Tab-separated table of C-alpha atoms in Angstrom:
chain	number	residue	atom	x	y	z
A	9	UNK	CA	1.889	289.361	328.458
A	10	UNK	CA	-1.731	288.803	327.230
A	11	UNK	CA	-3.561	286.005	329.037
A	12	UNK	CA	-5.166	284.403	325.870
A	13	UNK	CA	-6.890	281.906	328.258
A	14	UNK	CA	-8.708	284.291	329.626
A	15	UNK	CA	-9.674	286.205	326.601
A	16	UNK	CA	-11.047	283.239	325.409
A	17	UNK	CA	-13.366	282.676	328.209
A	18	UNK	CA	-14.481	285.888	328.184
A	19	UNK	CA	-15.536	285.895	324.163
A	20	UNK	CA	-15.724	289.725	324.445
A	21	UNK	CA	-14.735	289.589	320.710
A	22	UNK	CA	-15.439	293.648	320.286
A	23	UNK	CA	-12.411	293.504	322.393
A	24	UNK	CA	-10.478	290.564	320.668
A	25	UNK	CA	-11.859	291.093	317.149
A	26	UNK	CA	-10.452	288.262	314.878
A	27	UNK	CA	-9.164	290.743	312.374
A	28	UNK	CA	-8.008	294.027	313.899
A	29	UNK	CA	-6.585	296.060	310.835
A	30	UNK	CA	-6.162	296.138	307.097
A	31	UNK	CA	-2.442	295.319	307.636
A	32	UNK	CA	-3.639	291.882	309.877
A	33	UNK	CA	-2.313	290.412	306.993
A	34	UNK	CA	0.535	288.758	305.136
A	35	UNK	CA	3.501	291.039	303.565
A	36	UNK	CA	3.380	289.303	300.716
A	37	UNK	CA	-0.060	290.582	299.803
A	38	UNK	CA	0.739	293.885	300.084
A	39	UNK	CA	3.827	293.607	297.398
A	40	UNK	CA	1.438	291.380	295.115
A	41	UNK	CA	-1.442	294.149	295.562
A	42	UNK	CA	0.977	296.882	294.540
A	43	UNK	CA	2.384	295.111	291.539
A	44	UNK	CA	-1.379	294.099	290.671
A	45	UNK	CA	-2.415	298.016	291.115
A	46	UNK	CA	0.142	299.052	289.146
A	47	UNK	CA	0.167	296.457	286.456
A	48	UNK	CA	-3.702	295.009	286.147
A	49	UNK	CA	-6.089	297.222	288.011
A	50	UNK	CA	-8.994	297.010	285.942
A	51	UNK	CA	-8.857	292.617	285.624
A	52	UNK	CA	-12.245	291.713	287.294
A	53	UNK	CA	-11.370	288.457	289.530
A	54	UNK	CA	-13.292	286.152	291.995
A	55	UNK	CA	-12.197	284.849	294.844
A	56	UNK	CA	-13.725	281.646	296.796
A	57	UNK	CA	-13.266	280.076	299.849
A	58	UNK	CA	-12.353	276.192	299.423
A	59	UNK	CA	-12.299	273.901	302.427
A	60	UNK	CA	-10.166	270.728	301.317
A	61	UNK	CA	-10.866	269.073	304.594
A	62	UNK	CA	-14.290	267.603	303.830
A	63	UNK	CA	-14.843	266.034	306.808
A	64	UNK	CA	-14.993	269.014	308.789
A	65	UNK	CA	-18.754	270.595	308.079
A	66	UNK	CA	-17.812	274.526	308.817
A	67	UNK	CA	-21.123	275.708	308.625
A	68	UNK	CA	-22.144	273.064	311.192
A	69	UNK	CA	-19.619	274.319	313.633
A	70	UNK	CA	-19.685	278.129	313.087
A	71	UNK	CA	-22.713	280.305	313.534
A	72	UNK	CA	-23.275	282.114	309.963
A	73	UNK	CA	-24.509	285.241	312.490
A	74	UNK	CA	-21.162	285.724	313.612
A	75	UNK	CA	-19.423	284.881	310.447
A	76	UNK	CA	-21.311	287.884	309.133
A	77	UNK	CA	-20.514	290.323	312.252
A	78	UNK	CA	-16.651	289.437	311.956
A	79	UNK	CA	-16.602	289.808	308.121
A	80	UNK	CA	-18.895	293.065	308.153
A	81	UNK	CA	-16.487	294.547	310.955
A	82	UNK	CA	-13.529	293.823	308.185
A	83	UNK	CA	-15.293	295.816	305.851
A	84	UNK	CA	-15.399	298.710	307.904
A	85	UNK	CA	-11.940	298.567	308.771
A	86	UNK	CA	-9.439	301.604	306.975
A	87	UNK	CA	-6.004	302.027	306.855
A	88	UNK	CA	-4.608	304.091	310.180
A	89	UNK	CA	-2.546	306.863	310.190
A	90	UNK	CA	0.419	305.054	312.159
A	91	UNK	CA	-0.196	301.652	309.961
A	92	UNK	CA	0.369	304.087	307.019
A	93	UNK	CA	2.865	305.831	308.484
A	94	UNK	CA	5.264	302.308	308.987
A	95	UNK	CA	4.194	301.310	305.330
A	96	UNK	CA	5.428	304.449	303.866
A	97	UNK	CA	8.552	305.184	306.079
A	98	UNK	CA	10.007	301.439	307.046
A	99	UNK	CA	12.648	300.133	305.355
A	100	UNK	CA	12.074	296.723	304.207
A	101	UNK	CA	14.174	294.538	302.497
A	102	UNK	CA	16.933	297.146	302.697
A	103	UNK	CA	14.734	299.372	300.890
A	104	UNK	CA	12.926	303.077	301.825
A	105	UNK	CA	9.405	303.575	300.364
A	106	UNK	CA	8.524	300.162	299.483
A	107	UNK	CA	5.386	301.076	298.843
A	108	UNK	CA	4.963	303.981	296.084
A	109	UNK	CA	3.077	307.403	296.719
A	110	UNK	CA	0.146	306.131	294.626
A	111	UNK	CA	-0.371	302.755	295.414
A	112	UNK	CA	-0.610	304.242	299.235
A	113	UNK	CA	-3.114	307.027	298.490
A	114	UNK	CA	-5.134	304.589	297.428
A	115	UNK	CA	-4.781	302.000	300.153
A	116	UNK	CA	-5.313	304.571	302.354
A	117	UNK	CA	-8.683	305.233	301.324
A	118	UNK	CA	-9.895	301.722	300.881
A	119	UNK	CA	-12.873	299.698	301.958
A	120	UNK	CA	-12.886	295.739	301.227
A	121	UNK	CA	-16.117	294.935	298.869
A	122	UNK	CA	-18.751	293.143	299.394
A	123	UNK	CA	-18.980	289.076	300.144
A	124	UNK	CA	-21.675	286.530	299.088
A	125	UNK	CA	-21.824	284.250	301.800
A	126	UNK	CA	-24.605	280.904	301.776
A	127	UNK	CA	-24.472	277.448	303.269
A	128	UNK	CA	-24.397	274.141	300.939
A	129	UNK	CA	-23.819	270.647	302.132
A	130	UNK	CA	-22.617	271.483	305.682
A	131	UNK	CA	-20.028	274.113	304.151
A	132	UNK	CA	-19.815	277.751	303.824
A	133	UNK	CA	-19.295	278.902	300.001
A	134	UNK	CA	-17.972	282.662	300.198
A	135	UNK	CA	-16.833	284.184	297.528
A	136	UNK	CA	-15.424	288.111	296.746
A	137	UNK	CA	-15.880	289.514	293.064
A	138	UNK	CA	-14.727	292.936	292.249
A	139	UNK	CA	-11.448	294.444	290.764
A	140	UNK	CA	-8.318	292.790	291.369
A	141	UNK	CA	-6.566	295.002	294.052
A	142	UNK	CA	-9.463	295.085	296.155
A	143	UNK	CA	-10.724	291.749	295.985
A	144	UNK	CA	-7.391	289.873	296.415
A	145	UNK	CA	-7.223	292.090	299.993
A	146	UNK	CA	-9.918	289.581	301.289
A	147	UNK	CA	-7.853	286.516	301.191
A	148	UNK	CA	-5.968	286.496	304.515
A	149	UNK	CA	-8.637	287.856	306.706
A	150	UNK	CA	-10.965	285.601	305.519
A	151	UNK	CA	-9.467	282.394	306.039
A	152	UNK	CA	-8.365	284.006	309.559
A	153	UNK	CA	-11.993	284.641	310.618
A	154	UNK	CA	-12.988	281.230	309.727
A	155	UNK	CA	-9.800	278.947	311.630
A	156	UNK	CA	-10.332	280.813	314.384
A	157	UNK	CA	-14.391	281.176	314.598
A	158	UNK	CA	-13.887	276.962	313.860
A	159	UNK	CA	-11.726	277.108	317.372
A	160	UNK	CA	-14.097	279.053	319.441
A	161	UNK	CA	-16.641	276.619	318.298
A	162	UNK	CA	-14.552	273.768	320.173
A	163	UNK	CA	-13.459	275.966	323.294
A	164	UNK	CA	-17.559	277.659	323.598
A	165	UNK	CA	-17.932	275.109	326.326
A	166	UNK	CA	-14.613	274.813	328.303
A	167	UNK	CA	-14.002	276.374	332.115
A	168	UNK	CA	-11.796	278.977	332.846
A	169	UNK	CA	-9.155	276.335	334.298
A	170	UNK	CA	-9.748	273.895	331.608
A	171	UNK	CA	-8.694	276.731	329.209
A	172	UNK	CA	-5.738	277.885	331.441
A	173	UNK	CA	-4.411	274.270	331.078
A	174	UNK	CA	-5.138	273.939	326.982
A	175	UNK	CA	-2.953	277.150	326.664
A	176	UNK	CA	-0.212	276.159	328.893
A	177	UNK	CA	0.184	272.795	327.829
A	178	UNK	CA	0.100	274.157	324.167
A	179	UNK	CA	2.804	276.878	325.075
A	180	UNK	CA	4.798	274.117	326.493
A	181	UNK	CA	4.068	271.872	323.132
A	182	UNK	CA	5.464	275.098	320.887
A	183	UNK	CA	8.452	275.786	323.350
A	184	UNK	CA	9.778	272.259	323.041
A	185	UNK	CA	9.551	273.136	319.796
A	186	UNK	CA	11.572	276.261	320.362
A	187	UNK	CA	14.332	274.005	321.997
A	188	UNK	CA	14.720	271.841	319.358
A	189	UNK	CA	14.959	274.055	316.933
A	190	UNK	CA	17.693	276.147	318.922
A	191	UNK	CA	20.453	273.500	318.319
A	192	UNK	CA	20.034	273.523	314.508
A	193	UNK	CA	23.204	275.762	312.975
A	194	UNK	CA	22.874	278.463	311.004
A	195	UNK	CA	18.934	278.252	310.889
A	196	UNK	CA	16.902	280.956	309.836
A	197	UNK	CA	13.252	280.756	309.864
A	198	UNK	CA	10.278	283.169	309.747
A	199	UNK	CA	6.554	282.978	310.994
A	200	UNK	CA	4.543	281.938	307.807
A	201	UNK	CA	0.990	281.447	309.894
A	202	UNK	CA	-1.432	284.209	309.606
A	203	UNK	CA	-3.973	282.252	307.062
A	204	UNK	CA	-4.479	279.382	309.366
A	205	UNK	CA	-3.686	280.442	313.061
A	206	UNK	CA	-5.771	279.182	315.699
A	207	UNK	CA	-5.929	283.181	316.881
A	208	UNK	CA	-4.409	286.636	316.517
A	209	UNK	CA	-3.289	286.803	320.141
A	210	UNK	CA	-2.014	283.187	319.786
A	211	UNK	CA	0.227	283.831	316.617
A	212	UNK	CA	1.278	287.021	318.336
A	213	UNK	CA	2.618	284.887	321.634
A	214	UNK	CA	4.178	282.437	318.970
A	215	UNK	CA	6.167	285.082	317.608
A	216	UNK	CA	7.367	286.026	320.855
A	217	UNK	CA	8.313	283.193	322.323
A	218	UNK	CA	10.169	282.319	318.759
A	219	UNK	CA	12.285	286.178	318.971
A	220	UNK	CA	13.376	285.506	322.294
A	221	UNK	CA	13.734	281.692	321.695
A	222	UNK	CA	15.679	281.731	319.347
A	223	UNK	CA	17.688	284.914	318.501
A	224	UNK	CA	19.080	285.834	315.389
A	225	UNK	CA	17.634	282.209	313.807
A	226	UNK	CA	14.195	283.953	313.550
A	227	UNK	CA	14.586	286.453	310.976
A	228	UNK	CA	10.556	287.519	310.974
A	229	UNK	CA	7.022	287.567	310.499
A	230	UNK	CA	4.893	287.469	307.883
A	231	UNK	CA	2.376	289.554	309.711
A	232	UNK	CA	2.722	293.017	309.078
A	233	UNK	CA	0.633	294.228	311.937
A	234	UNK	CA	2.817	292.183	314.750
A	235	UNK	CA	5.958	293.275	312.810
A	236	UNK	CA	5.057	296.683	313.273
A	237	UNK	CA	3.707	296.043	316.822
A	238	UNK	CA	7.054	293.825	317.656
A	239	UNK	CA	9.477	296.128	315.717
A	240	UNK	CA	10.670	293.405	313.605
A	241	UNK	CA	10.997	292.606	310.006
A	242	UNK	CA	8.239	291.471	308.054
A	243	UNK	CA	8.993	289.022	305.456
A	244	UNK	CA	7.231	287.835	301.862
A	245	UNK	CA	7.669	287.960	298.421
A	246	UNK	CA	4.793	286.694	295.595
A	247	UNK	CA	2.554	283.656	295.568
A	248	UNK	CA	0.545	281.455	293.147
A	249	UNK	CA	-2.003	283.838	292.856
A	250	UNK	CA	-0.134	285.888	289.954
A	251	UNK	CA	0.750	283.232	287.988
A	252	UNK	CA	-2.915	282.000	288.089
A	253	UNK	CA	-4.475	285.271	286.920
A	254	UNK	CA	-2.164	286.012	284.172
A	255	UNK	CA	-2.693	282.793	283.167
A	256	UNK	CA	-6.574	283.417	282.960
A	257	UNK	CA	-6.281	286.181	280.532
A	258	UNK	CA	-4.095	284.655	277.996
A	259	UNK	CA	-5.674	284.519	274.747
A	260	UNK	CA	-4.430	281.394	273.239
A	261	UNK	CA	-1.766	278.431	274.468
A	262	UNK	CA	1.080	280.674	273.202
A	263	UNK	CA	0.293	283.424	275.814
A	264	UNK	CA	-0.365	280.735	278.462
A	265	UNK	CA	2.563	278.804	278.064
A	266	UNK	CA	4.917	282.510	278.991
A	267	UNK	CA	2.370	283.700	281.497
A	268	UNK	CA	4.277	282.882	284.310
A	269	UNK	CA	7.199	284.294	283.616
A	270	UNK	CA	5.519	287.666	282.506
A	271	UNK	CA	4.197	287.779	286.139
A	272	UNK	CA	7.859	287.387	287.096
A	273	UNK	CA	9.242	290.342	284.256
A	274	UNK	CA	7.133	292.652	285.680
A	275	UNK	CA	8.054	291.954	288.983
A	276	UNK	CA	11.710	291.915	287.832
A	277	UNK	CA	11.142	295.743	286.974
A	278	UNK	CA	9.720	296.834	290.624
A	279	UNK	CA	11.770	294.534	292.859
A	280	UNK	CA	15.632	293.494	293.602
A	281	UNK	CA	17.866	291.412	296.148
A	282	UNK	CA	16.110	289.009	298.505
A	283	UNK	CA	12.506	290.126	296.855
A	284	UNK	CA	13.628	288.125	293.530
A	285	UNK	CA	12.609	284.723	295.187
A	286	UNK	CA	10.797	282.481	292.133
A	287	UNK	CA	7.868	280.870	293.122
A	288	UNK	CA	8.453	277.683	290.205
A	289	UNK	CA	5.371	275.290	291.152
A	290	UNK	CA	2.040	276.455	290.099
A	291	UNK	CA	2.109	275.117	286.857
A	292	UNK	CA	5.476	271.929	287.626
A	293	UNK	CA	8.619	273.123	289.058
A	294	UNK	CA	10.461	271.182	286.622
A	295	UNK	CA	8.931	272.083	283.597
A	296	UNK	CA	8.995	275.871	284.827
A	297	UNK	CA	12.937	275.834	285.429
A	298	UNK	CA	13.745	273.914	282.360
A	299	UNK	CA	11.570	276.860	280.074
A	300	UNK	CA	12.699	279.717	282.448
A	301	UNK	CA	14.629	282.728	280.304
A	302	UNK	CA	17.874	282.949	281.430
A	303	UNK	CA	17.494	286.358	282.981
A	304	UNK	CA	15.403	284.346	285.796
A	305	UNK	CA	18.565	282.187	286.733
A	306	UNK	CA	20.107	285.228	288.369
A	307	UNK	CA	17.530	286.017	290.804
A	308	UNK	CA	17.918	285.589	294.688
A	309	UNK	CA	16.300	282.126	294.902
A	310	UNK	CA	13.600	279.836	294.722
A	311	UNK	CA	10.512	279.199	297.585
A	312	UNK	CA	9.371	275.647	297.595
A	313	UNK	CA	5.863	275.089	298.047
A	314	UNK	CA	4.700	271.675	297.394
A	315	UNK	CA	5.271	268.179	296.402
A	316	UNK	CA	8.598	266.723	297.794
A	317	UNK	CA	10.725	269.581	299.075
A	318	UNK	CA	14.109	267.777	298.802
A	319	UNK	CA	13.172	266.640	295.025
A	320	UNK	CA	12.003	270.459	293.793
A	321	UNK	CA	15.650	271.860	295.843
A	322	UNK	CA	18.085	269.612	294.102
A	323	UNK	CA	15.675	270.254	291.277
A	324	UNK	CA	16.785	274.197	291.376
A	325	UNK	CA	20.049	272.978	292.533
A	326	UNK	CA	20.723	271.330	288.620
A	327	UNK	CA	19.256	273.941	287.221
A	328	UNK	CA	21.290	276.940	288.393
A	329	UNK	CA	24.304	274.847	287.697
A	330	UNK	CA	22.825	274.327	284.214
A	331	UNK	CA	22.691	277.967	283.962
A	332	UNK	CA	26.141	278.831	285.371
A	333	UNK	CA	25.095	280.044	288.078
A	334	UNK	CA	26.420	279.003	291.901
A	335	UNK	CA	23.925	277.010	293.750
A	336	UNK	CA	25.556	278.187	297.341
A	337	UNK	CA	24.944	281.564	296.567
A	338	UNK	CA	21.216	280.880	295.816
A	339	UNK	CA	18.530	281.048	298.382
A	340	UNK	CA	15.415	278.029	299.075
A	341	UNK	CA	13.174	278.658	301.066
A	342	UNK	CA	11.025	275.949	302.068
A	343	UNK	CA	7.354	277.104	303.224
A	344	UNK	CA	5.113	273.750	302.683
A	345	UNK	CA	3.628	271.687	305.939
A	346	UNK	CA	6.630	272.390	307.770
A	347	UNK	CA	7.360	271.226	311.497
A	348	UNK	CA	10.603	270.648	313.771
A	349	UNK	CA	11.659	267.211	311.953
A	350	UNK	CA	11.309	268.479	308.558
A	351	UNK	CA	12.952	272.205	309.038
A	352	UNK	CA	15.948	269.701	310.646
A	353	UNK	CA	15.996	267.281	308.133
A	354	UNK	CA	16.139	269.649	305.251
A	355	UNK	CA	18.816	272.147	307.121
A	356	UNK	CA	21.172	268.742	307.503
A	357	UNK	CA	20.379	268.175	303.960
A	358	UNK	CA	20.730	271.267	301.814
A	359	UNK	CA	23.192	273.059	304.458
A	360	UNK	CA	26.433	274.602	302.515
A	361	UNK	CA	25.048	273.274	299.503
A	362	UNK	CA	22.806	276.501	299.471
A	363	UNK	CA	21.215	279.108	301.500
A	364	UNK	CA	18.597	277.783	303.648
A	365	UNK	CA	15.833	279.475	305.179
A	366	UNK	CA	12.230	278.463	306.151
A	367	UNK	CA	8.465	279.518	306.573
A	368	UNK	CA	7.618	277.878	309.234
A	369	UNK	CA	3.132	278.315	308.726
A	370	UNK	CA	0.143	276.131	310.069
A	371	UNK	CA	2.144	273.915	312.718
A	372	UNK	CA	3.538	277.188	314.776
A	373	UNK	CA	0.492	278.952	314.961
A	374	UNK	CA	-1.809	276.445	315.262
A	375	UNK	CA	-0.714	272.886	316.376
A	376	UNK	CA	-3.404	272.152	318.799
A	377	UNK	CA	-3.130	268.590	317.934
A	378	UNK	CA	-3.415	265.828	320.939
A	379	UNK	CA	-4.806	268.488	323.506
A	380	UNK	CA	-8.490	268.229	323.137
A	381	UNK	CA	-11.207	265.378	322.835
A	382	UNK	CA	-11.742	263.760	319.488
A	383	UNK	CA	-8.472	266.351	318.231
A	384	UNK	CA	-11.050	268.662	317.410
A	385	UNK	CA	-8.346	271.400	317.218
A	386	UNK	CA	-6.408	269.320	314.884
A	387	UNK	CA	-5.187	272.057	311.683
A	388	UNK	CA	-7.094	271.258	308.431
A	389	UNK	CA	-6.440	272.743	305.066
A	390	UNK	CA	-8.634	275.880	304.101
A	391	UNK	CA	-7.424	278.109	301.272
A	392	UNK	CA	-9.585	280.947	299.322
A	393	UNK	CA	-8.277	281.103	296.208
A	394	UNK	CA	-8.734	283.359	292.645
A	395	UNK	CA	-10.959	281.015	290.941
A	396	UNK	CA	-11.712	282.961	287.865
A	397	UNK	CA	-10.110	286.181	285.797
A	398	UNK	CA	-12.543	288.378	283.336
A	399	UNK	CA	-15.049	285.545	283.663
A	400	UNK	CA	-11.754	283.057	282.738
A	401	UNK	CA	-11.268	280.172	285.169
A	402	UNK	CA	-8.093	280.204	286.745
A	403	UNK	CA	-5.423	276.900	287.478
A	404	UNK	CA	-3.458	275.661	289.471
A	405	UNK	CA	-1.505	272.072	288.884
A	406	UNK	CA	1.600	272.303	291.694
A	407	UNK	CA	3.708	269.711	292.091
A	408	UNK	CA	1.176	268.193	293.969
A	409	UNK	CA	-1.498	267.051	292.268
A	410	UNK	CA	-3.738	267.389	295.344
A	411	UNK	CA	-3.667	270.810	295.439
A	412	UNK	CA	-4.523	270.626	291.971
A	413	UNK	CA	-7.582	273.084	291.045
A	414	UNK	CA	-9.622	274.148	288.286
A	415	UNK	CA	-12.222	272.345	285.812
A	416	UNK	CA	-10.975	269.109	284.752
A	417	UNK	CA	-10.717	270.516	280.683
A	418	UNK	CA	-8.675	273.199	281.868
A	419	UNK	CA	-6.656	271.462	284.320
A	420	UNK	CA	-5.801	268.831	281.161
A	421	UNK	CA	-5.410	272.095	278.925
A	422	UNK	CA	-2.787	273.601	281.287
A	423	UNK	CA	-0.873	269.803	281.781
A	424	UNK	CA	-0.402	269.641	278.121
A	425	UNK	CA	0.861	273.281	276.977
A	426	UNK	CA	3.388	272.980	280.726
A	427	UNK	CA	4.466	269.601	279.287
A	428	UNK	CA	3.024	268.104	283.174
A	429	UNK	CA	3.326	264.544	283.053
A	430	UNK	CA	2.558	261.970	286.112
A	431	UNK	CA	2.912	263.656	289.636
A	432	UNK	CA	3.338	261.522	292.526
A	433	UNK	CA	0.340	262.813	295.179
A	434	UNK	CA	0.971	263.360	299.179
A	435	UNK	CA	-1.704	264.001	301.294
A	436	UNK	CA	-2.464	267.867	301.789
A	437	UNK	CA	-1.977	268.568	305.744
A	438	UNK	CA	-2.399	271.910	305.946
């Protein structure tokens, strides 16, 4: 086993680069950047980097030298031949050849673009502008490089012992964790924490010590280069970021107000089974379902993402019965700000009324919280987001109005043709 305390003290980061491949990154990605390749290759997008913690000054913390060397090393990063190898021969989701001959040729040949990276009010503003498929490749690795160049920043000045204790007394924090989580029935959960995780090597232990935690209850990881490493399954489906950029191009509130769910019939035509998970929120969960073609009532399930996760489940829950469908044959998985209390509470809750599972993200691979001075580890919310579409700007409303973005016109725009009336706000975590 890798000793991570160690590592750290040694800051060798040639060794330990932050990102080490092209597939250091979520599953889901991948599946989005194929359907995106295939469906919208030529949409020009920009992507930014948007730090919703204010408080924490990131360009105060992190030297913009070393931001530079770690996002120039990604650049120069290419697909390998065994990393291509898993991606064209592993079965995932019960299926061979996920991944089509063409969509691999080319993401075997790939380069990430360029970055514009400057400092403004004690924050980093980074932005990626290209075509679609590349640029959207950037996401993940970015946000990695910059959670974990903000935690070197705290540990730059801690011993070799003072280290070995952080670790161990954060192992011990994650294995309670474990314990806990080992009496729950019938659990299933997945890893969820590339974006934010305090480290590759730490996210890699986490993963470990969940598989031989807790069994068969861990179904995965997110990450397809540790799935590949650890021989396990990686796990994802689709995220905001379609809806938002379909969104952008529509040509008048008509086209808008079906956007989303011509992300979701295009994605009907490549994918089936546990792939056909509806991700209802960016635009109101409840004014998505009640709109939704009935075609969309038989998929798999739904992924809940934000705002109050019991509300948007029994949410689905009326609407499949509305629909005909069986709500215990339906799958929710619930992915937003999770830790131990919440994954029990909801598995208690929604338990034979339908199939649970969970993403468990920021507090497994990075809940640092209460072991250093000040909680200067404490897990803040970063995201880098599509922010604009052939020179469009792109939305987002959720079912939190928090994590609300966009200009204010468009935001209003986007609440009246999705019919979004008053949201009730919850403070944003991670």
């Amino acid at each position: 086993m890798v000793d991570i305390a160690t590592r750290a003290y040694n800051r060798q980061w040639k060794i330990d680069p932050i990102v080490r491949s092209l597939i250091d990154t979520d599953f889901y990605k991948l599946l989005m950047c194929q359907s995106v390749f295939r469906n919208k290759p030529d949409t020009h997008v920009t992507f930014s980097l948007i730090n919703r913690s204010k408080h924490i000054k990131l360009a105060e913390l992190i030297d913009e030298g070393e931001l530079r060397e770690q996002l120039d090393h990604i650049r120069s990063l290419s697909l390998a031949r065994g990393e291509s190898t898993w991606l064209r021969g592993n079965t995932f989701y019960g299926k061979r050849q996920m991944f089509r001959p063409d969509f691999m040729e080319w993401f075997e040949g790939l380069r990430l673009p360029p970055y514009h990276l400057e400092k403004r009010d004690g924050q980093y503003e980074l932005t990626f502008e290209g075509a679609w498929p590349e640029v959207m490749l950037w996401e993940i690795p970015a946000l990695a490089v910059l959670m974990e160049l903000r935690g070197r920043a705290v540990l730059k000045d801690m011993g070799k012992f003072e280290l070995q204790v952080l670790y161990a007394r954060a192992m011990t924090k994650l294995w309670e964790k474990v314990e806990a989580l080992r009496e729950v029935p019938d659990l299933r959960i997945a890893d969820f924490g590339t974006r934010r995780r305090h480290s590759f090597l730490w996210q890699d232990w986490c993963v470990q010590a969940m598989q031989e935690g807790l069994g068969d209850k861990f179904v995965g990881t997110s990450n397809c280069l540790i799935a590949m490493r650890r021989e396990m399954e990686a796990i994802g489906t689709n995220a905001h970021e379609l809806p938002m950029v379909y969104s952008a191009l529509a040509e008048d509130d008509e086209a808008l107000r079906h956007a989303p769910y011509k992300v979701l019939a295009d994605w009907h035509e490549e994918h089936d089974g546990n792939l056909r998970v509806i991700l209802p929120d960016t635009y109101g969960t409840k004014g998505f379902l009640e709109d939704a073609p009935d075609w969309l009532a038989g998929w798999t399930g739904i992924r809940v993402d934000s705002g109050d996760p019991a509300t948007a489940a029994e949410t689905a829950i009326s609407w499949w019965k509305s629909r005909g469908e069986d709500p215990t044959q339906k799958l929710v998985i619930f992915s937003d700000g999770l830790d131990v209390a919440k994954v029990i509470e909801l598995q208690k809750q929604f338990a034979g009324r339908v199939k649970v599972s969970f993403g468990w993200g920021t507090l497994l691979t990075n809940d640092f919280r209460g072991l250093v001075p000040n909680d200067a580890l404490s897990p803040f919310s970063l995201v880098c987001k599509a922010v604009s579409a052939n020179g469009k700007p792109t939305v987002k409303l959720s079912d939190n109005p928090n994590k609300a973005m966009g200009p204010a016109s468009e935001i209003e725009r986007y609440k009246r043709v999705f019919g979004v009336g008053a949201q009730e706000a919850s403070e944003v975590l991670v």
